[in-house]
Amino acid sequence: MRISIVGAGRVAHHLAQVLSTQHQIVQVLNRNLQKAKSLAALVNAEAIDSFEPLDSNIDLAIIAVSDQSISTVIGQVHYSLPDVLIVHTSGSTNLDVLTQQHSRAGVFYPLQTFSLDREVDWSNTPLFVEAVNKGDLNILTVLANSLSQHVYQYDSAQRLSLHLAAVFACNFSNYCYDMAKQVVDAKQVDFSLLYPLILETAQKATQHDPRLMQTGPAMRGDQNILNMHTSMLADAQQVELQQVYRLLSGQILKRHTAT
Amino acid sequence: MRISIVGAGRVAHHLAQVLSTQHQIVQVLNRNLQKAKSLAALVNAEAIDSFEPLDSNIDLAIIAVSDQSISTVIGQVHYSLPDVLIVHTSGSTNLDVLTQQHSRAGVFYPLQTFSLDREVDWSNTPLFVEAVNKGDLNILTVLANSLSQHVYQYDSAQRLSLHLAAVFACNFSNYCYDMAKQVVDAKQVDFSLLYPLILETAQKATQHDPRLMQTGPAMRGDQNILNMHTSMLADAQQVELQQVYRLLSGQILKRHTAT
């Protein structure tokens, strides 16, 4: 397939690179030409910084920009590529946002957390595809199958719910690690001591219902420890950690004493 | 070493079993004789359900009971074993709780999350030892080194801070997984789709500062998505998830826009 990419952020980088192993990346478009060039160089594509020079002789255009920009960008890509299949890669953006301006619209959503300096295990990354036309859905499914063993045809409502769950499972659990690091940093204790615990907790959640795997003072209803921890977080600098401690402990306590 | 165990819960089970491969477990004491017997049978020990028959011809007694019970149990174990080294296994209980009633007191704290049906990788589990007497500290250090490659002599203040951090890194991240499962369950979406994301997020946190690994709509300051997610959690049954969503997103937003 001949594919162009709009965007040069984390998702654009990872997607362009893996696609370039089996397909031709024709153009990389980014307002910042330097960023477009650095990605284009990696995938042997042309770098452009505006919509007019978009080459319409392609099979697919992938919009991998911030969610907020999708509705603006689709109008401009549509103007240059009115007959091309155009997808976005967002978990939290309804397909409607594209179809309001473009008929051959679809979604190509990888459910993973991307960092520029980490490799992605694409074959185990769930990919969710959606399209207005059945033919386009087939094209996206074939493309997704070339990357991953886990391809699903989901509608926007299912995808949005999955993305919301991902915020809890990924963004919020990462913030829990961040808060844990703040606690030990304040006492010059080494955060790496918590690594085995972090990994085992995550492993457990993929093998059992996490509700049944809950441990800790709140789950046991140990009010003495809960009070002690709350007072340990009474420093002005840790007032936010204390708020989280109170809310989550209260909810865990309620969830596990109600059963 | 000749060791007796007071308690028959998760920590008692895992500790008794790993210790029994290199040491003799003499007695297992639990109020519920059936529970004492089932653990004692696994480690070839005698099961007892009261403190009077405790055999004083041992090198170490390990109190592995709930944090709330330690202060009561130590008095009774001391009465039977006034000259024996006695330790608790709690991350969140000060050594003082033992020394108020017993002079040869110590702590033997494994920093890990224990479930009855999962094996523990002891050699990679950090163990924290503390004792009143230097000789006892040496005994505990040697014992800990026989189980783990990661043994630390920590005082109670350091250990308490580490345990508090563990609540954030382990108990709260598990509750995030639990909440994520509630979100997908409500829409009949399969929780296992989130497994690669959960594992990758945990892996990342052990290789980089989690603050720098933060992703998601709050970190990007994407108010549209934050509003949409909040309204998706407006169901009466999900009001608790909405509270967590608001608090954590607000804090993540603040933490990442302030820098």
Short mmCIF file of C-alpha atoms in Angstrom, two decimals:
data_model
loop_
_atom_site.label_atom_id
_atom_site.label_comp_id
_atom_site.label_asym_id
_atom_site.label_seq_id
_atom_site.Cartn_x
_atom_site.Cartn_y
_atom_site.Cartn_z
CA MET A 1 0.00 0.00 0.00
CA ARG A 2 0.98 3.63 -0.57
CA ILE A 3 0.41 5.52 2.67
CA SER A 4 0.91 9.11 3.81
CA ILE A 5 1.08 10.25 7.41
CA VAL A 6 -0.17 13.54 8.82
CA GLY A 7 1.59 14.23 12.12
CA ALA A 8 5.08 13.54 13.49
CA GLY A 9 4.45 12.78 17.15
CA ARG A 10 4.82 9.53 19.07
CA VAL A 11 2.01 7.60 17.38
CA ALA A 12 3.02 8.89 13.92
CA HIS A 13 6.62 7.82 14.55
CA HIS A 14 5.86 4.31 15.71
CA LEU A 15 3.17 3.69 13.10
CA ALA A 16 5.18 5.08 10.17
CA GLN A 17 8.17 2.96 11.11
CA VAL A 18 6.34 -0.33 11.44
CA LEU A 19 4.27 0.31 8.30
CA SER A 20 7.38 1.19 6.31
CA THR A 21 8.67 -2.36 6.70
CA GLN A 22 5.82 -3.67 4.52
CA HIS A 23 4.39 -0.63 2.75
CA GLN A 24 5.54 2.55 1.08
CA ILE A 25 5.31 5.71 3.15
CA VAL A 26 4.87 8.40 0.50
CA GLN A 27 4.74 11.66 2.47
CA VAL A 28 5.01 12.85 6.06
CA LEU A 29 3.20 16.12 6.72
CA ASN A 30 3.85 18.29 9.76
CA ARG A 31 3.54 22.05 10.29
CA ASN A 32 7.07 21.92 11.69
CA LEU A 33 9.12 20.94 8.63
CA GLN A 34 12.08 19.89 10.76
CA LYS A 35 9.95 17.33 12.60
CA ALA A 36 8.44 16.13 9.31
CA LYS A 37 11.94 15.72 7.87
CA SER A 38 13.31 13.74 10.77
CA LEU A 39 10.46 11.22 10.59
CA ALA A 40 10.42 11.18 6.77
CA ALA A 41 14.13 10.35 6.76
CA LEU A 42 13.50 7.29 8.94
CA VAL A 43 10.89 5.87 6.57
CA ASN A 44 12.28 7.05 3.23
CA ALA A 45 9.38 9.44 2.57
CA GLU A 46 9.00 13.03 1.38
CA ALA A 47 8.60 15.66 4.11
CA ILE A 48 6.04 18.44 3.60
CA ASP A 49 4.73 21.19 5.89
CA SER A 50 1.45 22.15 4.20
CA PHE A 51 -1.59 20.41 2.76
CA GLU A 52 -1.44 21.59 -0.88
CA PRO A 53 1.46 19.33 -1.97
CA LEU A 54 -0.27 16.18 -0.61
CA ASP A 55 0.05 13.48 -3.31
CA SER A 56 -3.39 12.05 -4.11
CA ASN A 57 -1.92 8.91 -5.68
CA ILE A 58 -2.06 6.94 -2.41
CA ASP A 59 -4.27 4.23 -0.87
CA LEU A 60 -4.50 5.65 2.63
CA ALA A 61 -3.88 8.83 4.61
CA ILE A 62 -3.35 8.44 8.36
CA ILE A 63 -4.06 11.43 10.58
CA ALA A 64 -1.99 10.95 13.74
CA VAL A 65 -2.32 14.33 15.43
CA SER A 66 -3.62 15.43 18.83
CA ASP A 67 -7.32 14.71 19.36
CA GLN A 68 -8.08 18.42 19.49
CA SER A 69 -6.64 19.01 16.00
CA ILE A 70 -8.41 16.16 14.17
CA SER A 71 -11.55 18.11 13.24
CA THR A 72 -9.48 20.92 11.71
CA VAL A 73 -6.98 18.69 9.97
CA ILE A 74 -9.61 16.44 8.34
CA GLY A 75 -11.09 19.41 6.46
CA GLN A 76 -7.73 20.29 4.98
CA VAL A 77 -6.74 16.72 4.13
CA HIS A 78 -10.16 16.17 2.55
CA TYR A 79 -9.65 19.22 0.35
CA SER A 80 -6.42 17.72 -1.06
CA LEU A 81 -7.51 14.06 -1.05
CA PRO A 82 -11.31 14.04 -1.58
CA ASP A 83 -11.41 10.42 -2.83
CA VAL A 84 -8.78 8.79 -0.59
CA LEU A 85 -9.48 6.63 2.47
CA ILE A 86 -8.55 8.78 5.49
CA VAL A 87 -8.31 7.44 9.06
CA HIS A 88 -7.49 8.85 12.46
CA THR A 89 -5.67 6.89 15.17
CA SER A 90 -7.47 8.21 18.24
CA GLY A 91 -9.15 6.06 20.88
CA SER A 92 -11.35 8.86 22.05
CA THR A 93 -12.54 10.52 18.84
CA ASN A 94 -15.80 9.44 17.25
CA LEU A 95 -15.75 8.44 13.58
CA ASP A 96 -18.40 11.17 13.07
CA VAL A 97 -15.70 13.83 13.44
CA LEU A 98 -14.30 12.61 10.11
CA THR A 99 -17.54 11.69 8.32
CA GLN A 100 -18.93 15.20 8.80
CA GLN A 101 -16.33 16.35 6.28
CA HIS A 102 -15.20 13.23 4.39
CA SER A 103 -17.10 10.15 3.20
CA ARG A 104 -14.29 7.56 2.89
CA ALA A 105 -13.44 7.80 6.58
CA GLY A 106 -12.18 5.28 9.09
CA VAL A 107 -10.31 4.63 12.33
CA PHE A 108 -7.06 2.75 12.93
CA TYR A 109 -6.52 2.73 16.71
CA PRO A 110 -3.61 0.95 18.39
CA LEU A 111 -4.31 0.33 22.10
CA GLN A 112 -0.85 0.88 23.54
CA THR A 113 1.17 3.55 25.31
CA PHE A 114 3.85 5.03 23.10
CA SER A 115 7.15 6.63 24.05
CA LEU A 116 9.66 7.82 21.51
CA ASP A 117 12.54 5.85 22.99
CA ARG A 118 10.81 2.50 23.48
CA GLU A 119 10.12 -0.18 20.89
CA VAL A 120 6.53 -1.30 20.44
CA ASP A 121 5.63 -4.99 20.32
CA TRP A 122 3.18 -4.57 17.45
CA SER A 123 2.26 -8.21 17.06
CA ASN A 124 0.77 -8.17 20.57
CA THR A 125 -0.77 -4.70 20.36
CA PRO A 126 -4.58 -4.79 19.93
CA LEU A 127 -5.64 -2.81 16.85
CA PHE A 128 -9.18 -1.50 16.42
CA VAL A 129 -10.50 -0.64 12.96
CA GLU A 130 -13.71 1.08 11.91
CA ALA A 131 -14.86 2.49 8.57
CA VAL A 132 -17.95 3.94 6.90
CA ASN A 133 -17.73 1.63 3.84
CA LYS A 134 -17.42 -2.13 3.98
CA GLY A 135 -14.68 -2.10 1.35
CA ASP A 136 -12.65 0.37 3.39
CA LEU A 137 -13.18 -1.72 6.52
CA ASN A 138 -11.69 -4.67 4.66
CA ILE A 139 -8.68 -2.60 3.57
CA LEU A 140 -8.03 -1.49 7.16
CA THR A 141 -8.51 -5.02 8.51
CA VAL A 142 -5.97 -6.44 6.06
CA LEU A 143 -3.53 -3.65 6.91
CA ALA A 144 -4.02 -4.22 10.66
CA ASN A 145 -3.56 -7.97 10.26
CA SER A 146 -0.21 -7.30 8.63
CA LEU A 147 0.95 -5.70 11.93
CA SER A 148 -0.85 -7.46 14.76
CA GLN A 149 -2.38 -10.78 15.69
CA HIS A 150 -5.11 -8.96 17.60
CA VAL A 151 -7.34 -6.99 15.24
CA TYR A 152 -10.90 -6.01 16.17
CA GLN A 153 -13.70 -4.27 14.28
CA TYR A 154 -15.15 -2.00 16.97
CA ASP A 155 -17.65 0.81 16.62
CA SER A 156 -16.92 4.23 18.11
CA ALA A 157 -18.92 3.65 21.32
CA GLN A 158 -16.99 0.47 22.15
CA ARG A 159 -13.68 2.13 21.31
CA LEU A 160 -14.43 5.17 23.46
CA SER A 161 -15.25 2.97 26.42
CA LEU A 162 -12.05 0.98 25.95
CA HIS A 163 -10.04 4.19 25.78
CA LEU A 164 -11.62 5.46 28.99
CA ALA A 165 -10.71 2.17 30.68
CA ALA A 166 -7.17 2.60 29.35
CA VAL A 167 -6.94 5.97 31.12
CA PHE A 168 -7.58 4.15 34.42
CA ALA A 169 -5.38 1.14 33.65
CA CYS A 170 -2.47 3.06 32.16
CA ASN A 171 -2.47 6.80 32.84
CA PHE A 172 -3.75 6.53 36.40
CA SER A 173 -1.63 3.51 37.36
CA ASN A 174 1.40 5.41 36.04
CA TYR A 175 0.42 8.37 38.19
CA CYS A 176 0.28 5.98 41.17
CA TYR A 177 3.89 5.01 40.42
CA ASP A 178 4.75 8.71 40.15
CA MET A 179 3.17 9.36 43.57
CA ALA A 180 4.98 6.35 45.07
CA LYS A 181 8.24 7.81 43.83
CA GLN A 182 7.42 11.14 45.45
CA VAL A 183 6.87 9.35 48.78
CA VAL A 184 10.22 7.55 48.75
CA ASP A 185 12.14 10.47 47.23
CA ALA A 186 11.09 12.63 50.19
CA LYS A 187 12.85 10.15 52.52
CA GLN A 188 15.86 9.41 50.28
CA VAL A 189 14.67 5.83 49.85
CA ASP A 190 15.42 4.16 46.50
CA PHE A 191 12.36 3.89 44.22
CA SER A 192 13.83 0.82 42.50
CA LEU A 193 13.05 -1.23 45.62
CA LEU A 194 9.43 -1.09 44.47
CA TYR A 195 10.07 -2.56 41.00
CA PRO A 196 9.33 -6.22 41.88
CA LEU A 197 6.09 -5.14 43.53
CA ILE A 198 5.02 -2.99 40.57
CA LEU A 199 5.68 -5.79 38.08
CA GLU A 200 4.02 -8.51 40.18
CA THR A 201 0.93 -6.35 40.74
CA ALA A 202 0.59 -5.79 36.98
CA GLN A 203 1.20 -9.47 36.21
CA LYS A 204 -1.46 -10.53 38.70
CA ALA A 205 -4.04 -8.25 37.10
CA THR A 206 -3.56 -10.03 33.78
CA GLN A 207 -4.18 -13.44 35.33
CA HIS A 208 -6.96 -12.83 37.87
CA ASP A 209 -9.81 -10.41 38.43
CA PRO A 210 -8.03 -7.39 40.01
CA ARG A 211 -10.88 -6.99 42.47
CA LEU A 212 -9.94 -10.35 43.97
CA MET A 213 -6.25 -9.45 43.97
CA GLN A 214 -6.70 -6.29 46.07
CA THR A 215 -4.45 -6.15 49.13
CA GLY A 216 -3.39 -3.44 51.57
CA PRO A 217 -4.65 -1.65 54.68
CA ALA A 218 -7.83 -0.24 53.09
CA MET A 219 -8.90 -3.65 51.79
CA ARG A 220 -8.30 -5.12 55.27
CA GLY A 221 -10.15 -2.22 56.88
CA ASP A 222 -7.12 -1.46 59.08
CA GLN A 223 -8.07 1.98 60.39
CA ASN A 224 -4.88 2.39 62.46
CA ILE A 225 -2.64 2.12 59.42
CA LEU A 226 -4.96 4.29 57.33
CA ASN A 227 -4.78 7.02 59.97
CA MET A 228 -1.01 6.70 60.29
CA HIS A 229 -0.52 6.95 56.52
CA THR A 230 -2.82 9.95 56.27
CA SER A 231 -0.84 11.75 58.94
CA MET A 232 2.46 10.80 57.25
CA LEU A 233 1.15 12.70 54.21
CA ALA A 234 0.24 15.82 56.17
CA ASP A 235 3.23 17.83 54.87
CA ALA A 236 2.12 20.81 52.80
CA GLN A 237 4.08 19.42 49.84
CA GLN A 238 2.19 16.16 49.96
CA VAL A 239 -1.36 17.45 50.34
CA GLU A 240 -2.23 16.08 46.89
CA LEU A 241 -0.98 12.62 47.78
CA GLN A 242 -3.08 12.81 50.92
CA GLN A 243 -6.19 13.65 48.88
CA VAL A 244 -5.60 10.63 46.66
CA TYR A 245 -4.85 8.42 49.65
CA ARG A 246 -8.11 9.39 51.34
CA LEU A 247 -10.30 9.00 48.25
CA LEU A 248 -8.90 5.69 46.99
CA SER A 249 -8.64 4.12 50.45
CA GLY A 250 -12.22 5.13 51.22
CA GLN A 251 -13.44 3.58 47.98
CA ILE A 252 -11.41 0.38 48.41
CA LEU A 253 -12.68 0.04 51.98
CA LYS A 254 -16.26 0.45 50.83
CA ARG A 255 -15.87 -1.91 47.87
CA HIS A 256 -14.41 -4.68 49.99
CA THR A 257 -16.47 -4.38 53.15
CA ALA A 258 -19.72 -4.21 51.17
CA THR A 259 -19.11 -7.74 49.82
CA MET B 1 17.75 -22.56 62.29
CA ARG B 2 14.77 -23.74 64.31
CA ILE B 3 11.88 -21.37 63.59
CA SER B 4 8.24 -21.16 64.73
CA ILE B 5 5.54 -19.18 62.97
CA VAL B 6 2.62 -17.37 64.60
CA GLY B 7 -0.14 -16.86 62.00
CA ALA B 8 -1.40 -18.86 59.05
CA GLY B 9 -2.35 -16.18 56.50
CA ARG B 10 -0.77 -15.32 53.20
CA VAL B 11 2.57 -14.02 54.50
CA ALA B 12 2.85 -16.89 57.01
CA HIS B 13 2.18 -19.42 54.25
CA HIS B 14 4.73 -18.10 51.79
CA LEU B 15 7.39 -17.43 54.41
CA ALA B 16 6.99 -20.81 56.16
CA GLN B 17 7.24 -22.64 52.88
CA VAL B 18 10.36 -20.94 51.61
CA LEU B 19 12.06 -21.13 55.03
CA SER B 20 11.25 -24.83 55.35
CA THR B 21 13.49 -25.60 52.37
CA GLN B 22 16.56 -24.57 54.39
CA HIS B 23 15.45 -24.48 58.01
CA GLN B 24 13.29 -26.44 60.42
CA ILE B 25 9.81 -25.06 61.04
CA VAL B 26 9.06 -26.30 64.55
CA GLN B 27 5.53 -25.06 65.27
CA VAL B 28 2.75 -23.19 63.49
CA LEU B 29 0.40 -21.37 65.86
CA ASN B 30 -3.03 -20.11 64.85
CA ARG B 31 -6.23 -19.60 66.85
CA ASN B 32 -8.00 -21.62 64.18
CA LEU B 33 -6.42 -25.07 64.60
CA GLN B 34 -7.59 -26.19 61.17
CA LYS B 35 -5.68 -23.37 59.50
CA ALA B 36 -2.63 -24.07 61.66
CA LYS B 37 -2.79 -27.74 60.66
CA SER B 38 -3.06 -27.12 56.96
CA LEU B 39 0.03 -24.90 56.97
CA ALA B 40 1.93 -27.12 59.45
CA ALA B 41 1.33 -30.12 57.17
CA LEU B 42 2.97 -28.29 54.27
CA VAL B 43 6.15 -27.55 56.22
CA ASN B 44 6.32 -30.65 58.41
CA ALA B 45 5.69 -28.75 61.66
CA GLU B 46 3.51 -29.15 64.72
CA ALA B 47 0.20 -27.27 64.69
CA ILE B 48 -0.94 -25.53 67.89
CA ASP B 49 -3.82 -23.16 68.65
CA SER B 50 -2.65 -21.50 71.89
CA PHE B 51 0.49 -19.87 73.26
CA GLU B 52 1.24 -22.16 76.25
CA PRO B 53 2.60 -25.10 74.22
CA LEU B 54 5.08 -22.87 72.33
CA ASP B 55 8.44 -24.70 72.31
CA SER B 56 11.15 -22.37 73.66
CA ASN B 57 13.94 -24.45 72.12
CA ILE B 58 14.00 -22.39 68.91
CA ASP B 59 16.19 -19.67 67.40
CA LEU B 60 13.44 -17.43 66.05
CA ALA B 61 9.70 -16.82 66.34
CA ILE B 62 8.05 -15.02 63.44
CA ILE B 63 4.80 -13.16 64.10
CA ALA B 64 2.97 -12.97 60.75
CA VAL B 65 -0.46 -11.75 61.80
CA SER B 66 -2.53 -8.69 60.86
CA ASP B 67 -0.96 -5.39 61.87
CA GLN B 68 -3.76 -4.74 64.34
CA SER B 69 -3.04 -7.97 66.27
CA ILE B 70 0.74 -7.60 66.63
CA SER B 71 0.66 -5.62 69.88
CA THR B 72 -1.57 -8.23 71.53
CA VAL B 73 0.22 -11.26 70.15
CA ILE B 74 3.72 -10.07 71.15
CA GLY B 75 2.73 -10.02 74.84
CA GLN B 76 1.59 -13.62 74.71
CA VAL B 77 4.53 -14.87 72.67
CA HIS B 78 6.91 -13.04 75.02
CA TYR B 79 5.33 -14.78 78.01
CA SER B 80 6.13 -18.19 76.47
CA LEU B 81 9.43 -17.27 74.86
CA PRO B 82 11.00 -14.52 77.00
CA ASP B 83 14.56 -15.13 75.73
CA VAL B 84 13.91 -15.92 72.07
CA LEU B 85 14.41 -13.52 69.14
CA ILE B 86 10.91 -12.51 67.99
CA VAL B 87 10.21 -10.59 64.77
CA HIS B 88 7.15 -9.26 62.99
CA THR B 89 6.81 -9.11 59.20
CA SER B 90 4.90 -5.86 58.85
CA GLY B 91 5.94 -2.94 56.69
CA SER B 92 3.85 -0.50 58.63
CA THR B 93 4.47 -1.43 62.27
CA ASN B 94 7.20 0.28 64.23
CA LEU B 95 9.76 -1.92 65.99
CA ASP B 96 8.68 -0.11 69.22
CA VAL B 97 5.46 -2.10 69.24
CA LEU B 98 7.55 -5.18 70.01
CA THR B 99 10.25 -3.61 72.20
CA GLN B 100 7.67 -2.24 74.62
CA GLN B 101 7.07 -5.83 75.67
CA HIS B 102 10.11 -7.83 74.53
CA SER B 103 13.81 -6.97 74.39
CA ARG B 104 15.10 -9.40 71.73
CA ALA B 105 12.83 -7.92 69.06
CA GLY B 106 13.23 -7.42 65.33
CA VAL B 107 11.58 -7.02 61.95
CA PHE B 108 11.71 -9.26 58.89
CA TYR B 109 9.73 -7.47 56.17
CA PRO B 110 9.38 -8.81 52.64
CA LEU B 111 8.34 -6.05 50.22
CA GLN B 112 6.04 -7.99 47.94
CA THR B 113 2.34 -8.61 47.37
CA PHE B 114 1.29 -12.10 48.39
CA SER B 115 -1.59 -14.22 47.10
CA LEU B 116 -2.17 -17.77 48.26
CA ASP B 117 -2.27 -19.19 44.75
CA ARG B 118 0.80 -17.47 43.30
CA GLU B 119 4.43 -18.42 43.73
CA VAL B 120 6.77 -15.77 45.11
CA ASP B 121 10.10 -15.07 43.44
CA TRP B 122 11.98 -14.80 46.74
CA SER B 123 15.43 -14.25 45.27
CA ASN B 124 14.21 -10.96 43.73
CA THR B 125 12.02 -9.88 46.67
CA PRO B 126 13.60 -7.06 48.71
CA LEU B 127 13.84 -8.03 52.40
CA PHE B 128 14.20 -5.43 55.16
CA VAL B 129 15.60 -6.42 58.54
CA GLU B 130 15.82 -4.48 61.78
CA ALA B 131 16.66 -5.53 65.35
CA VAL B 132 17.35 -4.03 68.75
CA ASN B 133 20.61 -5.99 69.27
CA LYS B 134 23.47 -6.10 66.82
CA GLY B 135 23.77 -9.87 67.23
CA ASP B 136 20.11 -10.34 66.38
CA LEU B 137 20.48 -8.04 63.38
CA ASN B 138 23.26 -10.31 62.13
CA ILE B 139 21.08 -13.41 62.61
CA LEU B 140 18.25 -11.83 60.62
CA THR B 141 20.60 -10.61 57.91
CA VAL B 142 22.06 -14.09 57.43
CA LEU B 143 18.57 -15.59 57.35
CA ALA B 144 17.40 -12.99 54.81
CA ASN B 145 20.47 -13.54 52.64
CA SER B 146 19.56 -17.22 52.47
CA LEU B 147 16.31 -16.24 50.72
CA SER B 148 16.97 -13.10 48.71
CA GLN B 149 19.74 -11.28 46.89
CA HIS B 150 18.27 -7.96 48.04
CA VAL B 151 18.58 -7.57 51.79
CA TYR B 152 18.55 -4.16 53.49
CA GLN B 153 19.00 -3.03 57.09
CA TYR B 154 16.37 -0.32 57.37
CA ASP B 155 15.11 1.48 60.45
CA SER B 156 11.39 1.75 61.15
CA ALA B 157 11.01 5.25 59.70
CA GLN B 158 12.52 4.21 56.36
CA ARG B 159 10.47 1.03 56.27
CA LEU B 160 7.22 2.87 57.03
CA SER B 161 7.88 5.32 54.22
CA LEU B 162 8.62 2.47 51.82
CA HIS B 163 5.42 0.71 52.85
CA LEU B 164 3.40 3.87 52.27
CA ALA B 165 4.93 4.15 48.81
CA ALA B 166 4.00 0.51 48.22
CA VAL B 167 0.36 1.33 48.93
CA PHE B 168 0.47 3.82 46.04
CA ALA B 169 2.52 1.61 43.71
CA CYS B 170 0.70 -1.64 44.40
CA ASN B 171 -2.65 -1.28 46.18
CA PHE B 172 -3.71 1.85 44.32
CA SER B 173 -2.46 0.74 40.90
CA ASN B 174 -4.39 -2.51 41.41
CA TYR B 175 -7.49 -0.48 42.23
CA CYS B 176 -6.93 1.42 38.96
CA TYR B 177 -7.02 -1.94 37.14
CA ASP B 178 -10.17 -2.82 39.08
CA MET B 179 -11.80 0.47 37.99
CA ALA B 180 -10.70 -0.09 34.37
CA LYS B 181 -12.40 -3.48 34.47
CA GLN B 182 -15.59 -1.88 35.79
CA VAL B 183 -15.56 0.55 32.84
CA VAL B 184 -15.24 -2.17 30.18
CA ASP B 185 -17.52 -4.63 31.97
CA ALA B 186 -20.32 -2.07 31.81
CA LYS B 187 -20.04 -2.09 28.00
CA GLN B 188 -19.39 -5.83 27.55
CA VAL B 189 -15.89 -5.10 26.31
CA ASP B 190 -13.18 -7.65 27.13
CA PHE B 191 -10.81 -6.54 29.93
CA SER B 192 -8.02 -8.71 28.54
CA LEU B 193 -7.60 -6.22 25.67
CA LEU B 194 -5.92 -3.97 28.24
CA TYR B 195 -3.29 -6.53 29.33
CA PRO B 196 -0.50 -5.38 26.96
CA LEU B 197 -1.06 -1.79 28.08
CA ILE B 198 -1.01 -2.70 31.78
CA LEU B 199 2.23 -4.66 31.43
CA GLU B 200 3.96 -2.06 29.27
CA THR B 201 3.02 0.75 31.66
CA ALA B 202 4.48 -1.19 34.60
CA GLN B 203 7.62 -2.11 32.63
CA LYS B 204 8.18 1.52 31.67
CA ALA B 205 7.99 2.64 35.29
CA THR B 206 10.86 0.33 36.16
CA GLN B 207 13.08 1.77 33.45
CA HIS B 208 12.31 5.49 33.49
CA ASP B 209 11.04 8.12 35.92
CA PRO B 210 7.24 7.57 35.82
CA ARG B 211 6.71 11.33 35.83
CA LEU B 212 8.39 11.49 32.42
CA MET B 213 6.39 8.49 31.18
CA GLN B 214 2.99 10.07 31.89
CA THR B 215 0.63 10.05 28.91
CA GLY B 216 -3.09 10.59 28.43
CA PRO B 217 -5.59 13.43 28.04
CA ALA B 218 -4.88 15.06 31.43
CA MET B 219 -1.15 15.18 30.78
CA ARG B 220 -1.83 16.76 27.35
CA GLY B 221 -4.31 19.18 28.91
CA ASP B 222 -7.01 18.02 26.48
CA GLN B 223 -10.10 19.53 28.12
CA ASN B 224 -12.51 18.18 25.48
CA ILE B 225 -11.60 14.57 26.21
CA LEU B 226 -11.55 15.19 29.96
CA ASN B 227 -15.10 16.58 29.76
CA MET B 228 -16.28 13.72 27.56
CA HIS B 229 -14.82 11.10 29.92
CA THR B 230 -16.34 12.79 32.95
CA SER B 231 -19.76 12.75 31.32
CA MET B 232 -19.31 9.09 30.28
CA LEU B 233 -18.92 8.33 34.01
CA ALA B 234 -22.07 10.20 35.01
CA ASP B 235 -24.08 7.00 35.59
CA ALA B 236 -25.12 6.65 39.20
CA GLN B 237 -23.26 3.33 39.40
CA GLN B 238 -20.04 4.97 38.30
CA VAL B 239 -20.04 8.03 40.53
CA GLU B 240 -16.98 6.73 42.39
CA LEU B 241 -15.04 6.26 39.18
CA GLN B 242 -15.98 9.81 38.24
CA GLN B 243 -14.63 11.11 41.57
CA VAL B 244 -11.32 9.36 40.96
CA TYR B 245 -11.24 10.53 37.34
CA ARG B 246 -11.71 14.15 38.39
CA LEU B 247 -9.17 14.11 41.21
CA LEU B 248 -6.37 12.27 39.40
CA SER B 249 -6.86 14.11 36.10
CA GLY B 250 -6.82 17.44 37.94
CA GLN B 251 -3.59 16.54 39.70
CA ILE B 252 -1.92 15.18 36.56
CA LEU B 253 -2.92 18.31 34.64
CA LYS B 254 -1.48 20.53 37.35
CA ARG B 255 1.72 18.49 37.70
CA HIS B 256 2.44 18.58 33.98
CA THR B 257 1.37 22.11 33.10
CA ALA B 258 3.30 23.57 36.04
CA THR B 259 6.59 22.27 34.58
#
